[in-house]
Structure formats: structure tokens, C-alpha cells
């Protein structure tokens, strides 16, 4: 393959012919991406062992999915992709494998789709310990089971040391949107209440902590979790739900701004109502960060018609993933495209999109 | 949250706001033009916007956002020097995060990093020293900036480097000192300020006596202020009370942190490592005598300016940029010709748009609607 020439090697397709190879090495070398036996052993012994399911067992270059089984769930296919490059790979409350599953599953779920099948593509840095890969693959399998999805096809590539950082994962996913479900930012109407399913910023704070730059110790765990069950319950209780977004990178502020912008409406936030763990608040105070912009990995924002808001809140609160759900604001006619927060202190301020990275203040 | 929520109590804020309003009614000149109070420190600017304090104050009080954001007053030539250091072979250049996006004449540190320079954000100069120890085959330069608030930690890092015998660490010193700059602002012919909120963290180091000339010579009140929203409101109230009573004194609202005579240990470490420069260039304000410090001769080997060959060019501010007038309170951020159009947080032209403590960035981020309303009002009264 031509990638070999520029020192990248690859294997493509679902899986190669499977003979139940066993991996002897303890670190990834370029041989593990070369298409030969070492690569086959890696796929057999790490990925197939973890992901094993009937579709993967077919050993073709692609997964084949029965259309009738999809049609039984709804009338539209939802299709999405996401890449995961988190550093460090393992952090309190999660790891890159878990993120790679939940991230894509949640991207499907916030569109009202039932997540069904995922792909997994890995770019691995030469020298990575095989045990690390095993841990990541096992974690992906556990997360997939928890989310009710199967990983049905994949790809691995190995690149020179330094060409990527340990391992990068891409997952693509398909899901099915049930007939009649139609949620999107343009559906939001003035008066719709804004709900969030739990405390903000845990993931961002956990990652910053785990990087160790801050020399702070804090027990905050990432909130990474699948949201489909919660959304299913929310939509049953509040069928008029107009929009749902996953508040990942850029945090709540970015998700709400995107919706306000697309809907051409203003949004008012009530700072007092926004659920925040006191550890995360303290963390942000010390570092000069704004928790509204910290990343989440299991947090959604939803706009729900006012008359269904209480039912939606109760439905969310009945599940662990929504225990700390709250109504934190509403869509309004004025200040179109802008998000304005009523501060706990009594003032008002604009909550804008994040520009660049959230840079810490120096004094 | 303990020690935070006490200073953010909305009920107390309401009471204070009532008192502030009552006080302004007793100050006759407040009915003719708004009273201008300058918060010198960028930390206050940030709090004012974050908590929406400007939206709560009566119209006859105008807050002027002063020069106390060290990132904002950094001239382009100094950023170019940073990049020249960062481009030196085998260099790890370290900086506080705020400085990454400040535009130089050709590029910012963020762009230089994208082009391959090894530039790392640190939270403390000691982290930079640690990097030097862990990378003995590299040079590590730390971009030291800030007022007396950050000077002691940089000074102590140099002393630590000497104690540990570290040879591959140096400081690119851009520390500045606030007093000559306040004086320059007070000497400015277009001055309209009625009083000052003094910088709490700087004062924690230098104490309150260095401000005496403001009260004695320029006859303006100054209240050293804390950074929580109630601190800011109470300090505004204290300034107004002085104006009403015809006093001009230096008062300390932040006495839970700021001792009247400052922090002697910190001052000693500053004095040991640094000496005043004859002058230092401020973005928007020009050259101000004795407003910056440099590394003393005894510590020359820790001085990036001596260690590396730097262009050290003086680059004029962009002509369209009105940062200087904003800094002096002559115009409001949104009155600048390029605000929000040519100059935005994504593509800052003036440095006030770069840091979250810069007045323009703060207006852009937190105060857009407020600004638009005020703009409309100004246009209405003009026509």
C-alpha cells in the first residue's frame, strides 16, 4: 500500500481473516500496521476480542446491516462522526475509549435518534504499550454495551513515534430517528424553557486536573455518560421538545449560543438556577475560568415548551443521568441571537461564544 | 462557597446601590456630567463586567477602565522580541496564557507556536524553572510580565535558579510599575477623572503610601479595592462619599488583604533582583519614565535581553487604534473607530481587545447589548 512508502502502514476493512491470533509483543511497532501477521494478531487479540459481535464476525471489508431492522425503528437515518484526541488517555471518571463511544452515541441521541451501530478507527503511535490499547478497547466495549450499540467495523493505522500522540480514535455512528420526532434549533419558540440535565463543567475540570498543570487536587470526575435513555424519557414526557444539544467543547455557553443564533431568538439565563458542583466552582474561581465554557461529556441542553417543562424536568430527574436537572432559562423575543445572563449578584451580562481557547488570567 | 459568597450577596448589593444613588444626589456636579471613576486594575475591569456592575449603577456614574492590564499595555515591539527569543534554536519559550494572542508587528506567540516554535503556557515562573531543570540541553526563557503583583514570584524564581545553579533559564523582563503611569494619566491635559479605585493586588505588595501624591498633589480620592462585586460597590461608595464631603484621601477598602505598608519580604526580593528602567514603552500611552523594571547586573546571566540577540525595535501602534484614549478614559471602548469591526477578539488590532481584562474585550464579550443601548442613546441625544 502506498502509505507504506511514507512510513505509515495500514489495514483497512472490518477485520482481516480471523485465525484467533495472539499478541506476544508488549509495545506497538510499525509491524502492527503493516498488514502482516503482527497486525492481524493485534486486531484479533485486542480489538476483535473486545468488540466481538455477529457483524464483525463476518470478516468482510465492510459491515452489512439489514435495512428492515433499521426501518422498524423509524423513518430517517441519523449519521455522524467524531474524533477523539484527549490527553491524558485516562482521567478521573473516564478514558478516551469511553469518550469515543459516548461522544458519538450522544451526537446521534440529541437529534432524537436511537443509536445503533458504530465504527472504530484507530491511529496508534509507535511505541504505545499494548496493555494501554487493551484497556481502551475493553472500555469501548463496556461503553458500547451500556449505550446499546455495536461496533461493527474498524480500521487501525500505526504512525511513527511523534506523528500522533499515543492513540487517536475516530468513531462514526448510525442511528434511526423515530417517525414524528423532529427536533432542531429552528423549532425553538419564544417562551420555551431551557433545561440542563446536570451540573456543568465536570469533564473540563477533571481533564485539567488530570493534566496536572494546576497542581490542584480535586475529586471531580468526568461526567462522560450516554444520554439516549434520558432523551427518550424526555421526549416521551415533553413531546414538544424543540431542540437538544450536547454541551461538549465550548460548554453550555457555546451550545446555547449556537441554538440562539440558529433560531434567531434571544436566550435569558438565570445564573442562580445553573447547577454547579462547588468543587468546580472553586476550581474555576482559582484559575479564572468560566464554568459556562468548560467542556462536558454527558450534559445536554434542551428547549421545551413552557407547559411541558415541569414534566420534562421530572422525567429527567427520575434517572441518574438527570438527577440534578434544572430549568435554567428561556428563549425570548428580544435580543435576537444573544444570550444574556441575569447574574446572581443582580447585574446582567452577555454570555458570548468562546473566542479561541479559554486562556487563564494571570492576576 | 466560603469566603466568596459573602462578597456576592445580592441583598447587600441592593442596599449599597441605594446608598450610592442617594450619595450621587448630594453631589451637585453629578447632575451636570457623569462622575468618572477609573478602576486602575484589569482585575476590577473583569469583575465589573462579569457581574454586570455597570448595568446596576446609576447613569451619573461612569466607570473608566484604566491601564492596569499588563497584557493590554504591551507594545508590539516587545511581542516581536518574544518571538525572536522563541525562534532561537533549542528554545522553550514560556508564558502566561494571556500573552499568547497579543499581536506583534507580524504575528502573535500563538501563530509562532503554530509555525513550530516550542512555546508553552505556564501558571507560574517556577514551572518554567522546573522545565529548565528537566531539559538541560535546552534554553528556557520566561516571559515575565505584570505589575508588582507578579514581580515577587519572578524575582524569587531568579533567586531560586541561582541557588539551584540552573544555567539554562532566563527571564524576558517586561514587568511594569503602576505609579508613574497613574501620574502620567493625571498629567494628561484631557483628564476628566473624579476618583480612582486602587489596584488591590498591587497594593498588597507595595502598600498604600505610594498613592499619597494622588490625594496630596492631584487632589483626587483613591480607594484601594478588592475584587469581589461587593468590594467594588463598596469602594465606589467610598469614593463618592469623599467627593461629597470634599475630601481627597487614600482609603483602604481591601484591608482584609492589603496591609498599609505592603509586604516587606516581597518588596525586598523585587529590590534585590530588579532595578528601574529609565523609561518603558506602553502601548497606547507611549514612553513613560521609570515605569518598567529590568534585571540587575548581578543577575545578568538570567536576563534574556542580555543573553539573546533581540531586534528591540520600536513599532508604532496602528494608526486607527485608539487604545490610548480608551485607557485614559477620553473615549469609551465602543467609540473607537475600529471597535467590533476591524478590531475583534478573534483578530485584535489593539491590545485592549486581547486579554479578558482589557476593556474592549470585556465590552465585546460581556457588554455588547449594554453598549448598543448606550450607543443608541448617545446617537439620540446627538440628533
Coordinates of N, CA and C in Angstrom, one line a residue, chain A residues 213-214 278 281-282 285 287 290 293 338 340 343-352 355 359-363, chain B residues 1 5 8 10 13 49-52 55-56 96-98 101 123 229-230 233 345 356-357 365-366 368-369 372:
Chain A
X213 N -1.2 20.2 35.4 CA -0.5 21.5 35.3 C -0.9 22.4 36.5
X214 N -2.0 22.2 37.1 CA -2.6 23.1 38.1 C -2.1 22.8 39.5
X278 N -19.7 22.5 43.8 CA -18.9 23.5 44.5 C -17.4 23.4 44.2
X281 N -16.8 25.0 40.9 CA -16.9 26.5 41.1 C -15.6 27.0 41.7
X282 N -15.1 26.3 42.7 CA -13.9 26.7 43.4 C -12.7 26.6 42.4
X285 N -12.9 29.5 40.1 CA -12.5 30.8 40.8 C -11.0 30.9 40.9
X287 N -8.7 29.5 39.0 CA -7.9 29.6 37.8 C -8.5 30.7 36.8
X290 N -14.4 30.2 33.4 CA -15.8 30.4 33.5 C -16.4 29.0 33.2
X293 N -18.1 27.7 30.1 CA -17.4 27.4 28.9 C -16.6 26.1 29.0
X338 N -28.6 36.6 20.9 CA -27.7 36.8 22.0 C -28.2 36.1 23.3
X340 N -28.2 36.3 27.3 CA -27.9 37.3 28.3 C -28.2 36.6 29.7
X343 N -27.2 37.8 36.4 CA -26.2 37.3 37.4 C -26.8 37.2 38.8
X344 N -26.3 36.3 39.6 CA -26.8 36.1 40.9 C -26.7 37.4 41.7
X345 N -25.7 38.2 41.4 CA -25.4 39.4 42.1 C -26.4 40.5 41.8
X346 N -27.1 40.4 40.7 CA -28.2 41.4 40.4 C -27.9 42.1 39.0
X347 N -26.7 41.9 38.5 CA -26.4 42.6 37.2 C -26.8 41.7 36.0
X348 N -26.5 42.2 34.8 CA -26.7 41.4 33.6 C -25.5 41.4 32.8
X349 N -25.2 40.3 32.1 CA -24.1 40.3 31.2 C -24.4 39.4 30.0
X350 N -23.6 39.7 28.9 CA -23.7 38.9 27.7 C -22.9 37.6 28.0
X351 N -23.5 36.5 27.5 CA -22.7 35.2 27.5 C -22.4 34.9 26.1
X352 N -21.2 35.2 25.6 CA -20.9 35.1 24.2 C -20.3 33.8 23.8
X355 N -14.1 32.7 22.4 CA -13.1 33.0 21.3 C -11.8 32.3 21.6
X359 N -8.3 31.1 27.9 CA -6.9 31.3 28.5 C -7.0 31.8 29.9
X360 N -6.2 31.2 30.8 CA -6.2 31.6 32.2 C -5.7 33.0 32.4
X361 N -6.3 33.7 33.3 CA -5.9 35.0 33.6 C -4.6 35.0 34.5
X362 N -3.8 36.0 34.4 CA -2.6 36.0 35.2 C -2.6 36.7 36.5
X363 N -3.5 37.6 36.7 CA -3.6 38.3 38.0 C -4.9 38.9 38.3
Chain B
X1 N -20.0 29.0 48.5 CA -18.6 28.9 48.7 C -18.1 29.9 49.7
X5 N -19.0 33.7 48.6 CA -20.4 34.1 48.6 C -20.7 35.3 49.5
X8 N -20.7 38.4 47.6 CA -21.5 38.4 46.4 C -23.0 38.4 46.7
X10 N -26.6 39.4 47.0 CA -27.4 40.4 46.2 C -28.2 41.4 47.0
X13 N -25.9 44.1 48.0 CA -25.7 44.9 46.8 C -26.8 45.9 46.6
X49 N -17.4 43.6 34.6 CA -18.2 43.0 33.5 C -18.8 41.7 33.9
X50 N -18.0 40.9 34.5 CA -18.5 39.5 34.9 C -19.8 39.6 35.7
X51 N -19.9 40.5 36.6 CA -21.1 40.6 37.5 C -22.1 41.6 37.0
X52 N -21.8 42.3 35.9 CA -22.7 43.2 35.4 C -22.9 44.5 36.2
X55 N -24.2 47.7 34.7 CA -25.6 47.7 34.4 C -26.5 48.1 35.7
X56 N -25.8 48.0 36.9 CA -26.6 48.2 38.1 C -26.4 49.7 38.6
X96 N 2.7 33.2 30.4 CA 1.3 33.1 30.9 C 0.4 33.1 29.7
X97 N -0.8 32.4 29.9 CA -1.7 32.2 28.8 C -2.2 33.5 28.1
X98 N -2.4 34.5 28.9 CA -3.0 35.7 28.4 C -2.2 36.3 27.2
X101 N -2.1 35.6 22.6 CA -2.8 36.1 21.5 C -2.4 37.6 21.2
X123 N 1.8 28.4 34.6 CA 1.0 29.1 35.5 C 1.8 29.9 36.5
X229 N -17.6 41.5 43.8 CA -18.5 42.6 43.4 C -18.9 43.6 44.5
X230 N -19.1 43.0 45.7 CA -19.4 43.9 46.8 C -18.3 44.8 47.2
X233 N -18.5 47.7 44.7 CA -19.6 48.6 45.0 C -19.2 49.4 46.2
X345 N -12.2 40.3 19.2 CA -11.3 39.3 20.0 C -10.6 38.3 19.1
X356 N -8.9 39.1 28.5 CA -10.2 39.2 29.1 C -10.3 40.4 30.1
X357 N -9.1 40.9 30.5 CA -9.1 42.1 31.4 C -9.0 43.4 30.6
X365 N -17.2 41.0 24.9 CA -17.7 39.7 25.4 C -18.9 39.8 26.3
X366 N -18.8 40.7 27.2 CA -19.9 40.7 28.2 C -20.9 41.9 28.0
X368 N -22.0 43.6 25.1 CA -22.5 44.0 23.8 C -23.8 44.8 23.8
X369 N -24.8 44.2 24.5 CA -26.1 44.7 24.4 C -26.2 46.1 25.2
X372 N -24.7 48.6 22.9 CA -25.6 49.0 21.9 C -26.6 50.0 22.4

